[in-house]
PDB file of N, CA and C in Angstrom:
ATOM      1  N   PHE A   1       1.076  26.586 -38.859  1.00  0.00           N
ATOM      2  CA  PHE A   1       1.978  26.926 -37.761  1.00  0.00           C
ATOM      3  C   PHE A   1       2.975  27.963 -38.246  1.00  0.00           C
ATOM      4  N   ASP A   2       3.489  28.736 -37.312  1.00  0.00           N
ATOM      5  CA  ASP A   2       4.655  29.530 -37.666  1.00  0.00           C
ATOM      6  C   ASP A   2       5.848  28.957 -36.911  1.00  0.00           C
ATOM      7  N   SER A   3       7.038  29.371 -37.268  1.00  0.00           N
ATOM      8  CA  SER A   3       8.240  28.746 -36.714  1.00  0.00           C
ATOM      9  C   SER A   3       8.435  29.028 -35.230  1.00  0.00           C
ATOM     10  N   ASP A   4       7.698  29.985 -34.669  1.00  0.00           N
ATOM     11  CA  ASP A   4       7.798  30.275 -33.236  1.00  0.00           C
ATOM     12  C   ASP A   4       6.850  29.420 -32.404  1.00  0.00           C
ATOM     13  N   TRP A   5       6.010  28.625 -33.056  1.00  0.00           N
ATOM     14  CA  TRP A   5       5.030  27.799 -32.362  1.00  0.00           C
ATOM     15  C   TRP A   5       5.747  26.684 -31.624  1.00  0.00           C
ATOM     16  N   ILE A   6       5.412  26.467 -30.371  1.00  0.00           N
ATOM     17  CA  ILE A   6       6.068  25.450 -29.553  1.00  0.00           C
ATOM     18  C   ILE A   6       5.158  24.232 -29.458  1.00  0.00           C
ATOM     19  N   THR A   7       5.672  23.089 -29.849  1.00  0.00           N
ATOM     20  CA  THR A   7       4.931  21.841 -29.747  1.00  0.00           C
ATOM     21  C   THR A   7       5.910  20.685 -29.624  1.00  0.00           C
ATOM     22  N   GLY A   8       5.433  19.581 -29.074  1.00  0.00           N
ATOM     23  CA  GLY A   8       6.269  18.398 -28.963  1.00  0.00           C
ATOM     24  C   GLY A   8       7.186  18.388 -27.761  1.00  0.00           C
ATOM     25  N   HIS A   9       7.103  19.422 -26.934  1.00  0.00           N
ATOM     26  CA  HIS A   9       7.928  19.498 -25.730  1.00  0.00           C
ATOM     27  C   HIS A   9       7.242  18.746 -24.593  1.00  0.00           C
ATOM     28  N   LEU A  10       8.015  18.409 -23.580  1.00  0.00           N
ATOM     29  CA  LEU A  10       7.459  17.907 -22.324  1.00  0.00           C
ATOM     30  C   LEU A  10       7.501  19.081 -21.361  1.00  0.00           C
ATOM     31  N   TYR A  11       6.327  19.516 -20.917  1.00  0.00           N
ATOM     32  CA  TYR A  11       6.215  20.727 -20.104  1.00  0.00           C
ATOM     33  C   TYR A  11       5.490  20.406 -18.808  1.00  0.00           C
ATOM     34  N   GLU A  12       6.054  20.841 -17.696  1.00  0.00           N
ATOM     35  CA  GLU A  12       5.430  20.627 -16.388  1.00  0.00           C
ATOM     36  C   GLU A  12       4.750  21.923 -15.944  1.00  0.00           C
ATOM     37  N   GLN A  13       3.429  21.921 -16.002  1.00  0.00           N
ATOM     38  CA  GLN A  13       2.640  23.077 -15.587  1.00  0.00           C
ATOM     39  C   GLN A  13       2.780  23.275 -14.088  1.00  0.00           C
ATOM     40  N   ASP A  14       2.916  24.505 -13.630  1.00  0.00           N
ATOM     41  CA  ASP A  14       3.040  24.829 -12.200  1.00  0.00           C
ATOM     42  C   ASP A  14       4.234  24.136 -11.559  1.00  0.00           C
ATOM     43  N   GLY A  15       5.274  23.918 -12.319  1.00  0.00           N
ATOM     44  CA  GLY A  15       6.454  23.237 -11.785  1.00  0.00           C
ATOM     45  C   GLY A  15       7.714  23.723 -12.464  1.00  0.00           C
ATOM     46  N   ARG A  16       8.432  22.789 -13.044  1.00  0.00           N
ATOM     47  CA  ARG A  16       9.736  23.082 -13.643  1.00  0.00           C
ATOM     48  C   ARG A  16       9.656  23.785 -14.989  1.00  0.00           C
ATOM     49  N   GLY A  17       8.491  23.831 -15.580  1.00  0.00           N
ATOM     50  CA  GLY A  17       8.383  24.407 -16.920  1.00  0.00           C
ATOM     51  C   GLY A  17       8.789  23.379 -17.958  1.00  0.00           C
ATOM     52  N   SER A  18       9.583  23.801 -18.938  1.00  0.00           N
ATOM     53  CA  SER A  18      10.007  22.893 -20.003  1.00  0.00           C
ATOM     54  C   SER A  18      10.994  21.869 -19.459  1.00  0.00           C
ATOM     55  N   VAL A  19      10.605  20.595 -19.501  1.00  0.00           N
ATOM     56  CA  VAL A  19      11.430  19.502 -18.989  1.00  0.00           C
ATOM     57  C   VAL A  19      12.298  18.932 -20.116  1.00  0.00           C
ATOM     58  N   ALA A  20      11.757  18.861 -21.324  1.00  0.00           N
ATOM     59  CA  ALA A  20      12.506  18.367 -22.483  1.00  0.00           C
ATOM     60  C   ALA A  20      11.958  19.044 -23.732  1.00  0.00           C
ATOM     61  N   LYS A  21      12.846  19.528 -24.567  1.00  0.00           N
ATOM     62  CA  LYS A  21      12.441  20.214 -25.793  1.00  0.00           C
ATOM     63  C   LYS A  21      12.392  19.250 -26.970  1.00  0.00           C
ATOM     64  N   ALA A  22      11.522  19.564 -27.906  1.00  0.00           N
ATOM     65  CA  ALA A  22      11.399  18.779 -29.138  1.00  0.00           C
ATOM     66  C   ALA A  22      12.589  19.071 -30.048  1.00  0.00           C
ATOM     67  N   PRO A  23      12.840  18.197 -31.011  1.00  0.00           N
ATOM     68  CA  PRO A  23      13.957  18.431 -31.926  1.00  0.00           C
ATOM     69  C   PRO A  23      13.743  19.664 -32.799  1.00  0.00           C
ATOM     70  N   GLU A  24      14.849  20.283 -33.185  1.00  0.00           N
ATOM     71  CA  GLU A  24      14.788  21.424 -34.109  1.00  0.00           C
ATOM     72  C   GLU A  24      14.115  20.993 -35.407  1.00  0.00           C
ATOM     73  N   GLY A  25      13.326  21.870 -35.977  1.00  0.00           N
ATOM     74  CA  GLY A  25      12.693  21.594 -37.259  1.00  0.00           C
ATOM     75  C   GLY A  25      11.429  20.760 -37.190  1.00  0.00           C
ATOM     76  N   LEU A  26      10.963  20.420 -35.982  1.00  0.00           N
ATOM     77  CA  LEU A  26       9.764  19.587 -35.855  1.00  0.00           C
ATOM     78  C   LEU A  26       8.551  20.245 -36.500  1.00  0.00           C
ATOM     79  N   VAL A  27       8.351  21.523 -36.254  1.00  0.00           N
ATOM     80  CA  VAL A  27       7.163  22.213 -36.770  1.00  0.00           C
ATOM     81  C   VAL A  27       7.097  22.099 -38.291  1.00  0.00           C
ATOM     82  N   GLU A  28       8.239  22.178 -38.961  1.00  0.00           N
ATOM     83  CA  GLU A  28       8.259  22.082 -40.419  1.00  0.00           C
ATOM     84  C   GLU A  28       7.916  20.673 -40.908  1.00  0.00           C
ATOM     85  N   MET A  29       8.071  19.659 -40.061  1.00  0.00           N
ATOM     86  CA  MET A  29       7.769  18.276 -40.454  1.00  0.00           C
ATOM     87  C   MET A  29       6.297  17.917 -40.267  1.00  0.00           C
ATOM     88  N   LEU A  30       5.530  18.750 -39.575  1.00  0.00           N
ATOM     89  CA  LEU A  30       4.136  18.430 -39.256  1.00  0.00           C
ATOM     90  C   LEU A  30       3.182  19.056 -40.266  1.00  0.00           C
ATOM     91  N   PRO A  31       2.065  18.386 -40.541  1.00  0.00           N
ATOM     92  CA  PRO A  31       1.083  18.950 -41.468  1.00  0.00           C
ATOM     93  C   PRO A  31       0.414  20.175 -40.852  1.00  0.00           C
ATOM     94  N   THR A  32       0.035  21.116 -41.696  1.00  0.00           N
ATOM     95  CA  THR A  32      -0.578  22.344 -41.185  1.00  0.00           C
ATOM     96  C   THR A  32      -2.092  22.356 -41.311  1.00  0.00           C
ATOM     97  N   GLU A  33      -2.648  21.493 -42.130  1.00  0.00           N
ATOM     98  CA  GLU A  33      -4.088  21.535 -42.396  1.00  0.00           C
ATOM     99  C   GLU A  33      -4.817  20.264 -41.992  1.00  0.00           C
ATOM    100  N   GLU A  34      -4.249  19.474 -41.072  1.00  0.00           N
ATOM    101  CA  GLU A  34      -4.919  18.246 -40.638  1.00  0.00           C
ATOM    102  C   GLU A  34      -4.584  17.966 -39.175  1.00  0.00           C
ATOM    103  N   TRP A  35      -5.301  17.027 -38.599  1.00  0.00           N
ATOM    104  CA  TRP A  35      -5.071  16.641 -37.214  1.00  0.00           C
ATOM    105  C   TRP A  35      -3.700  15.999 -37.056  1.00  0.00           C
ATOM    106  N   ILE A  36      -3.131  16.149 -35.876  1.00  0.00           N
ATOM    107  CA  ILE A  36      -1.845  15.538 -35.552  1.00  0.00           C
ATOM    108  C   ILE A  36      -2.089  14.480 -34.486  1.00  0.00           C
ATOM    109  N   ASP A  37      -1.596  13.257 -34.724  1.00  0.00           N
ATOM    110  CA  ASP A  37      -1.683  12.195 -33.714  1.00  0.00           C
ATOM    111  C   ASP A  37      -0.589  12.427 -32.685  1.00  0.00           C
ATOM    112  N   TYR A  38      -0.977  12.444 -31.413  1.00  0.00           N
ATOM    113  CA  TYR A  38      -0.036  12.696 -30.319  1.00  0.00           C
ATOM    114  C   TYR A  38      -0.066  11.485 -29.404  1.00  0.00           C
ATOM    115  N   GLU A  39       1.080  10.850 -29.201  1.00  0.00           N
ATOM    116  CA  GLU A  39       1.160   9.651 -28.366  1.00  0.00           C
ATOM    117  C   GLU A  39       2.114   9.905 -27.207  1.00  0.00           C
ATOM    118  N   ILE A  40       1.675   9.537 -26.004  1.00  0.00           N
ATOM    119  CA  ILE A  40       2.496   9.650 -24.800  1.00  0.00           C
ATOM    120  C   ILE A  40       2.690   8.252 -24.243  1.00  0.00           C
ATOM    121  N   VAL A  41       3.955   7.869 -24.047  1.00  0.00           N
ATOM    122  CA  VAL A  41       4.279   6.569 -23.468  1.00  0.00           C
ATOM    123  C   VAL A  41       5.061   6.840 -22.187  1.00  0.00           C
ATOM    124  N   ALA A  42       4.515   6.401 -21.055  1.00  0.00           N
ATOM    125  CA  ALA A  42       5.190   6.574 -19.765  1.00  0.00           C
ATOM    126  C   ALA A  42       5.289   5.214 -19.098  1.00  0.00           C
ATOM    127  N   ALA A  43       6.522   4.770 -18.849  1.00  0.00           N
ATOM    128  CA  ALA A  43       6.769   3.482 -18.200  1.00  0.00           C
ATOM    129  C   ALA A  43       7.875   3.686 -17.179  1.00  0.00           C
ATOM    130  N   GLY A  44       7.514   3.607 -15.906  1.00  0.00           N
ATOM    131  CA  GLY A  44       8.497   3.885 -14.863  1.00  0.00           C
ATOM    132  C   GLY A  44       8.939   5.333 -14.956  1.00  0.00           C
ATOM    133  N   ASP A  45      10.250   5.560 -15.018  1.00  0.00           N
ATOM    134  CA  ASP A  45      10.797   6.917 -15.112  1.00  0.00           C
ATOM    135  C   ASP A  45      10.960   7.392 -16.553  1.00  0.00           C
ATOM    136  N   ARG A  46      10.673   6.529 -17.519  1.00  0.00           N
ATOM    137  CA  ARG A  46      10.893   6.880 -18.923  1.00  0.00           C
ATOM    138  C   ARG A  46       9.629   7.479 -19.527  1.00  0.00           C
ATOM    139  N   ILE A  47       9.807   8.605 -20.208  1.00  0.00           N
ATOM    140  CA  ILE A  47       8.701   9.286 -20.880  1.00  0.00           C
ATOM    141  C   ILE A  47       9.092   9.494 -22.337  1.00  0.00           C
ATOM    142  N   GLN A  48       8.197   9.071 -23.229  1.00  0.00           N
ATOM    143  CA  GLN A  48       8.409   9.257 -24.658  1.00  0.00           C
ATOM    144  C   GLN A  48       7.188   9.962 -25.235  1.00  0.00           C
ATOM    145  N   LEU A  49       7.421  10.920 -26.116  1.00  0.00           N
ATOM    146  CA  LEU A  49       6.355  11.619 -26.819  1.00  0.00           C
ATOM    147  C   LEU A  49       6.564  11.432 -28.318  1.00  0.00           C
ATOM    148  N   PHE A  50       5.455  11.222 -29.029  1.00  0.00           N
ATOM    149  CA  PHE A  50       5.490  11.051 -30.481  1.00  0.00           C
ATOM    150  C   PHE A  50       4.408  11.931 -31.098  1.00  0.00           C
ATOM    151  N   MET A  51       4.723  12.573 -32.204  1.00  0.00           N
ATOM    152  CA  MET A  51       3.751  13.343 -32.975  1.00  0.00           C
ATOM    153  C   MET A  51       3.784  12.812 -34.400  1.00  0.00           C
ATOM    154  N   ASN A  52       2.651  12.256 -34.851  1.00  0.00           N
ATOM    155  CA  ASN A  52       2.570  11.624 -36.175  1.00  0.00           C
ATOM    156  C   ASN A  52       3.702  10.624 -36.379  1.00  0.00           C
ATOM    157  N   GLY A  53       4.014   9.876 -35.332  1.00  0.00           N
ATOM    158  CA  GLY A  53       5.039   8.848 -35.416  1.00  0.00           C
ATOM    159  C   GLY A  53       6.464   9.353 -35.266  1.00  0.00           C
ATOM    160  N   ILE A  54       6.649  10.662 -35.180  1.00  0.00           N
ATOM    161  CA  ILE A  54       7.978  11.249 -35.005  1.00  0.00           C
ATOM    162  C   ILE A  54       8.245  11.375 -33.512  1.00  0.00           C
ATOM    163  N   GLN A  55       9.315  10.752 -33.032  1.00  0.00           N
ATOM    164  CA  GLN A  55       9.626  10.847 -31.603  1.00  0.00           C
ATOM    165  C   GLN A  55      10.161  12.243 -31.304  1.00  0.00           C
ATOM    166  N   THR A  56       9.516  12.916 -30.354  1.00  0.00           N
ATOM    167  CA  THR A  56       9.927  14.275 -30.002  1.00  0.00           C
ATOM    168  C   THR A  56      10.656  14.327 -28.670  1.00  0.00           C
ATOM    169  N   VAL A  57      10.369  13.386 -27.779  1.00  0.00           N
ATOM    170  CA  VAL A  57      11.005  13.347 -26.459  1.00  0.00           C
ATOM    171  C   VAL A  57      11.237  11.894 -26.072  1.00  0.00           C
ATOM    172  N   ASP A  58      12.386  11.639 -25.458  1.00  0.00           N
ATOM    173  CA  ASP A  58      12.694  10.329 -24.880  1.00  0.00           C
ATOM    174  C   ASP A  58      13.631  10.590 -23.709  1.00  0.00           C
ATOM    175  N   ILE A  59      13.066  10.641 -22.499  1.00  0.00           N
ATOM    176  CA  ILE A  59      13.884  10.968 -21.329  1.00  0.00           C
ATOM    177  C   ILE A  59      13.600  10.016 -20.174  1.00  0.00           C
ATOM    178  N   GLU A  60      14.545   9.957 -19.263  1.00  0.00           N
ATOM    179  CA  GLU A  60      14.362   9.323 -17.958  1.00  0.00           C
ATOM    180  C   GLU A  60      14.170  10.474 -16.978  1.00  0.00           C
ATOM    181  N   ASP A  61      13.055  10.502 -16.266  1.00  0.00           N
ATOM    182  CA  ASP A  61      12.758  11.601 -15.348  1.00  0.00           C
ATOM    183  C   ASP A  61      12.252  11.047 -14.021  1.00  0.00           C
ATOM    184  N   PRO A  62      13.125  10.941 -13.021  1.00  0.00           N
ATOM    185  CA  PRO A  62      12.712  10.385 -11.733  1.00  0.00           C
ATOM    186  C   PRO A  62      11.758  11.280 -10.947  1.00  0.00           C
ATOM    187  N   GLU A  63      11.578  12.527 -11.390  1.00  0.00           N
ATOM    188  CA  GLU A  63      10.665  13.431 -10.687  1.00  0.00           C
ATOM    189  C   GLU A  63       9.283  13.270 -11.237  1.00  0.00           C
TER     190      GLU A  63
END
């Protein structure tokens, strides 16, 4: 990855665009030569995203 690579965000295609951004420095914490486990947890209005166990998003989104 390079530092301009965007990952770990919550993005709404054909809608609002970026809904929640990942934490700064996430790309540097991820491996570059192996698969990344990506987990999405959605319960009611709460959305959580995890990459290799690192939480990248935790929001309440009624939309």
